[in-house]
Tab-separated table of C-alpha atoms in Angstrom:
chain	number	residue	atom	x	y	z
A	1474	MET	CA	-96.819	-6.008	39.136
A	1475	THR	CA	-99.676	-3.518	38.725
A	1476	ASP	CA	-99.552	0.015	37.392
A	1477	SER	CA	-99.853	1.400	40.930
A	1478	ASP	CA	-96.588	-0.333	41.942
A	1479	THR	CA	-94.562	1.984	39.692
A	1480	THR	CA	-96.779	5.047	39.216
A	1481	PRO	CA	-96.812	7.704	41.964
A	1482	GLN	CA	-100.239	8.377	43.427
A	1483	ARG	CA	-101.788	11.780	43.083
A	1484	ARG	CA	-105.155	13.398	43.557
A	1485	ARG	CA	-106.292	14.793	40.236
A	1486	PRO	CA	-109.474	16.216	38.679
A	1487	TYR	CA	-111.559	14.518	36.004
A	1488	THR	CA	-114.535	15.781	34.035
A	1489	GLY	CA	-117.837	13.947	33.806
A	1490	SER	CA	-121.197	14.496	32.152
A	1491	CYS	CA	-124.461	12.967	31.097
A	1492	HIS	CA	-124.825	11.882	27.463
A	1493	CYS	CA	-126.424	15.103	26.184
A	1494	GLY	CA	-124.144	17.380	28.223
A	1495	PHE	CA	-126.725	19.092	30.416
A	1496	VAL	CA	-125.151	17.591	33.543
A	1497	LYS	CA	-121.470	18.474	33.908
A	1498	TYR	CA	-119.194	17.920	36.855
A	1499	ILE	CA	-115.611	17.650	38.053
A	1500	ILE	CA	-114.558	14.842	40.367
A	1501	TYR	CA	-111.254	14.478	42.211
A	1502	LEU	CA	-109.819	10.960	42.327
A	1503	THR	CA	-106.591	9.534	43.680
A	1504	VAL	CA	-104.935	7.535	40.904
A	1505	PRO	CA	-103.793	4.902	40.848
A	1506	PRO	CA	-105.611	3.631	43.942
A	1507	SER	CA	-103.769	1.842	46.717
A	1508	PRO	CA	-103.597	-1.941	46.270
A	1509	PRO	CA	-104.914	-4.047	47.771
A	1510	PRO	CA	-108.074	-1.975	48.140
A	1511	PRO	CA	-109.263	-1.784	51.754
A	1512	SER	CA	-112.486	-3.422	52.843
A	1513	SER	CA	-113.264	-0.700	55.372
A	1514	ARG	CA	-114.486	2.716	54.249
A	1515	ARG	CA	-112.475	4.373	57.014
A	1516	ASP	CA	-108.703	4.615	57.024
A	1517	PRO	CA	-107.221	3.884	60.476
A	1518	ASN	CA	-103.940	5.439	59.336
A	1519	ASN	CA	-105.569	8.753	58.424
A	1520	ASN	CA	-107.574	9.668	61.526
A	1521	GLY	CA	-110.491	7.515	60.428
A	1522	ARG	CA	-111.025	9.589	57.277
A	1523	LEU	CA	-113.214	8.015	54.618
A	1524	ARG	CA	-111.448	6.190	51.809
A	1525	GLN	CA	-112.065	6.416	48.081
A	1526	HIS	CA	-114.075	3.364	47.035
A	1527	VAL	CA	-115.089	2.178	43.569
A	1528	TYR	CA	-117.509	-0.729	43.525
A	1529	ARG	CA	-120.305	-2.559	41.729
A	1530	CYS	CA	-123.330	-3.672	43.729
A	1531	ASN	CA	-125.596	-6.579	42.759
A	1532	CYS	CA	-128.791	-5.196	44.342
A	1533	THR	CA	-131.750	-4.777	42.006
A	1534	THR	CA	-131.571	-0.974	42.124
A	1535	CYS	CA	-127.880	-0.572	41.254
A	1536	HIS	CA	-127.916	-3.425	38.737
A	1537	LYS	CA	-130.953	-2.205	36.795
A	1538	LEU	CA	-129.909	1.474	36.901
A	1539	GLY	CA	-126.412	0.629	35.629
A	1540	LEU	CA	-124.339	2.186	38.427
A	1541	LEU	CA	-120.599	1.981	39.003
A	1542	HIS	CA	-120.249	3.599	42.416
A	1543	ILE	CA	-117.475	6.043	43.251
A	1544	ARG	CA	-117.545	7.004	46.925
A	1545	LEU	CA	-115.296	9.925	47.791
A	1546	PRO	CA	-113.262	10.756	50.916
A	1547	SER	CA	-114.657	14.301	51.146
A	1548	PRO	CA	-117.678	14.979	48.888
A	1549	PRO	CA	-117.697	18.779	49.490
A	1550	ASP	CA	-114.085	18.960	48.253
A	1551	ASP	CA	-114.056	16.119	45.727
A	1552	PHE	CA	-117.241	16.783	43.696
A	1553	LEU	CA	-118.071	20.021	41.864
A	1554	LEU	CA	-121.325	20.141	39.882
A	1555	LEU	CA	-120.955	22.695	37.091
A	1556	SER	CA	-124.468	22.202	35.703
A	1557	PRO	CA	-127.218	22.297	36.818
A	1558	LEU	CA	-126.876	24.404	39.977
A	1559	ASP	CA	-130.153	23.172	41.490
A	1560	PRO	CA	-129.984	19.420	40.843
A	1561	LEU	CA	-132.889	18.402	43.084
A	1562	ARG	CA	-135.181	20.702	41.091
A	1563	GLU	CA	-133.708	20.495	37.585
A	1564	LEU	CA	-132.974	16.770	37.385
A	1565	GLY	CA	-135.315	13.814	37.390
A	1566	ASP	CA	-135.492	12.066	40.734
A	1567	TYR	CA	-136.149	8.387	41.400
A	1568	GLN	CA	-136.570	7.131	44.957
A	1569	CYS	CA	-137.316	3.627	46.183
A	1570	PHE	CA	-137.693	1.522	49.321
A	1571	GLN	CA	-137.032	3.846	52.293
A	1572	LYS	CA	-136.758	6.819	49.910
A	1573	LYS	CA	-133.684	8.269	51.574
A	1574	LEU	CA	-131.576	8.449	48.415
A	1575	HIS	CA	-132.198	10.586	45.334
A	1576	PHE	CA	-131.207	8.668	42.194
A	1577	LEU	CA	-130.934	11.771	40.022
A	1578	PHE	CA	-131.036	11.602	36.224
A	1579	CYS	CA	-130.981	13.940	33.221
A	1580	ARG	CA	-134.520	14.476	31.970
A	1581	THR	CA	-133.272	14.740	28.372
A	1582	CYS	CA	-130.949	11.750	27.914
A	1583	GLY	CA	-131.772	9.737	31.038
A	1584	ALA	CA	-128.159	9.300	32.205
A	1585	ARG	CA	-127.659	8.999	35.980
A	1586	CYS	CA	-124.525	10.858	37.026
A	1587	PHE	CA	-124.840	10.751	40.800
A	1588	THR	CA	-126.965	9.673	43.746
A	1589	PHE	CA	-127.380	12.033	46.668
A	1590	ALA	CA	-128.842	12.523	50.124
A	1591	GLY	CA	-128.222	15.513	52.362
A	1592	GLU	CA	-127.787	19.220	51.707
A	1593	GLY	CA	-125.973	20.969	48.896
A	1594	GLU	CA	-124.865	24.552	48.450
A	1595	VAL	CA	-123.952	26.924	45.615
A	1596	VAL	CA	-120.477	28.365	46.086
A	1597	GLU	CA	-117.610	30.003	44.211
A	1598	ARG	CA	-114.805	27.527	43.596
A	1599	GLU	CA	-111.686	27.477	41.488
A	1600	VAL	CA	-112.167	25.281	38.420
A	1601	PRO	CA	-109.186	22.919	38.066
A	1602	LEU	CA	-109.879	22.100	34.400
A	1603	SER	CA	-110.887	24.157	31.390
A	1604	THR	CA	-114.607	23.885	30.667
A	1605	ASP	CA	-116.949	25.319	28.058
A	1606	ASP	CA	-117.271	28.615	29.938
A	1607	ALA	CA	-114.280	28.754	32.292
A	1608	ARG	CA	-110.525	28.456	32.038
A	1609	ASP	CA	-108.336	26.302	34.218
A	1610	GLY	CA	-107.804	28.146	37.517
A	1611	GLU	CA	-110.705	30.567	37.131
A	1612	LYS	CA	-113.406	30.821	39.781
A	1613	LYS	CA	-116.843	29.589	38.843
A	1614	THR	CA	-120.202	29.166	40.537
A	1615	VAL	CA	-120.740	25.474	41.281
A	1616	TRP	CA	-122.979	23.230	43.369
A	1617	CYS	CA	-121.429	20.809	45.831
A	1618	PRO	CA	-122.382	18.905	48.980
A	1619	LYS	CA	-122.477	21.254	51.954
A	1620	GLN	CA	-119.333	21.729	54.040
A	1621	GLY	CA	-119.250	19.995	57.410
A	1622	TRP	CA	-120.057	16.669	55.755
A	1623	VAL	CA	-120.383	13.719	58.095
A	1624	GLU	CA	-121.460	10.421	56.571
A	1625	ASP	CA	-124.057	9.344	59.111
A	1626	GLY	CA	-126.862	7.744	57.112
A	1627	THR	CA	-128.538	11.061	56.241
A	1628	ARG	CA	-125.720	12.222	53.951
A	1629	TYR	CA	-124.668	10.221	50.924
A	1630	LEU	CA	-122.939	10.840	47.605
A	1631	SER	CA	-122.131	8.245	44.977
A	1632	VAL	CA	-120.899	9.342	41.550
A	1633	ASN	CA	-121.616	6.992	38.651
A	1634	GLY	CA	-118.220	6.071	37.232
A	1635	TYR	CA	-119.771	5.243	33.873
A	1636	THR	CA	-120.447	8.971	33.396
A	1637	VAL	CA	-116.839	10.101	33.938
A	1638	ASP	CA	-115.710	11.243	30.484
A	1639	ALA	CA	-113.725	8.595	28.612
A	1640	GLY	CA	-110.133	8.967	27.428
A	1641	GLN	CA	-108.736	10.745	30.491
A	1642	GLU	CA	-105.312	9.640	31.670
A	1643	GLY	CA	-105.257	7.121	34.496
A	1644	LEU	CA	-108.937	6.265	34.331
A	1645	ASP	CA	-109.794	3.137	32.366
A	1646	TRP	CA	-112.342	0.954	34.164
A	1647	ARG	CA	-111.139	-2.097	32.247
A	1648	VAL	CA	-107.669	-1.633	33.750
A	1649	TRP	CA	-109.117	-0.979	37.201
A	1650	THR	CA	-111.196	-4.150	36.995
A	1651	GLU	CA	-108.294	-6.290	35.746
A	1652	ASN	CA	-106.051	-4.957	38.546
A	1653	LYS	CA	-108.789	-5.792	41.083
A	1654	TRP	CA	-109.184	-2.192	42.194
A	1655	VAL	CA	-112.970	-2.409	41.784
A	1656	MET	CA	-114.841	-3.931	44.696
A	1657	TYR	CA	-117.943	-6.114	44.388
A	1658	MET	CA	-120.681	-5.927	47.013
A	1659	ASP	CA	-123.460	-8.382	47.773
A	1660	TRP	CA	-126.777	-6.887	48.840
A	1661	LEU	CA	-128.981	-9.099	46.663
A	1662	SER	CA	-128.645	-12.154	48.891
A	1663	GLY	CA	-129.932	-10.445	52.023
A	1664	GLU	CA	-128.567	-9.768	55.485
A	1665	ASP	CA	-128.344	-13.440	56.548
A	1666	ALA	CA	-126.665	-14.824	53.405
A	1667	HIS	CA	-123.118	-14.656	54.785
A	1668	PRO	CA	-121.870	-16.618	57.811
A	1669	VAL	CA	-120.522	-14.671	60.764
A	1670	GLY	CA	-117.101	-13.290	59.867
A	1671	GLU	CA	-117.615	-13.610	56.121
A	1672	ASP	CA	-117.460	-10.297	54.284
A	1673	ARG	CA	-120.040	-9.314	51.695
A	1674	ARG	CA	-117.264	-7.457	49.845
A	1675	ARG	CA	-114.590	-8.894	47.568
A	1676	TYR	CA	-112.406	-7.970	44.585
A	1677	ASP	CA	-111.814	-11.136	42.566
A	1678	ARG	CA	-115.294	-11.680	41.059
A	1679	PRO	CA	-118.908	-10.481	41.380
A	1680	PHE	CA	-121.371	-12.118	43.723
A	1681	PRO	CA	-124.332	-14.039	42.211
A	1682	GLY	CA	-126.529	-11.673	40.221
A	1683	GLY	CA	-123.739	-9.129	39.756
A	1684	ALA	CA	-121.622	-8.250	36.715
A	1685	TYR	CA	-117.964	-7.592	35.912
């Protein structure tokens, strides 16, 4: 029996930050996740809405940058960037290969909190957790992905789970890994590495070149 068999699910906010604290954000996650985790990103029982996915990828980019991907059902509603408010200008930006994605990082400590493609906007939103300069429930100016989000190849948000602040209830990546709630993806082997019908996603162990 896993924790999710006895614990009611709920969507709740968590704080995250880079190591030096310049980058600060709030992310909404549903905990505990539904076991067994789905292989499809879209939920046929919820009008095709995107699912929450947490996964490790074995590609050279994700492996070397140290990314634990959190993909959210609705990035404009599930990710609030408290600082900085102009991430594409104020953060370091690494791009590779087709250069569609911005692997953003703090220029002071080097931590990579999220990867982004698309448009963002600065808005007033209610802060669900107390922060350094706002109380729980107060409105605050934040940056978030622009409303009307459609994940179509030009819009992308992945939050690095390693930068979610430690010690928050319900979020221990060791527990998530042991309960097989973290998915492993194989992009290192190439498009033709898997026979027809074989999925490049699994939950029991990493693919060659990946890590637990």
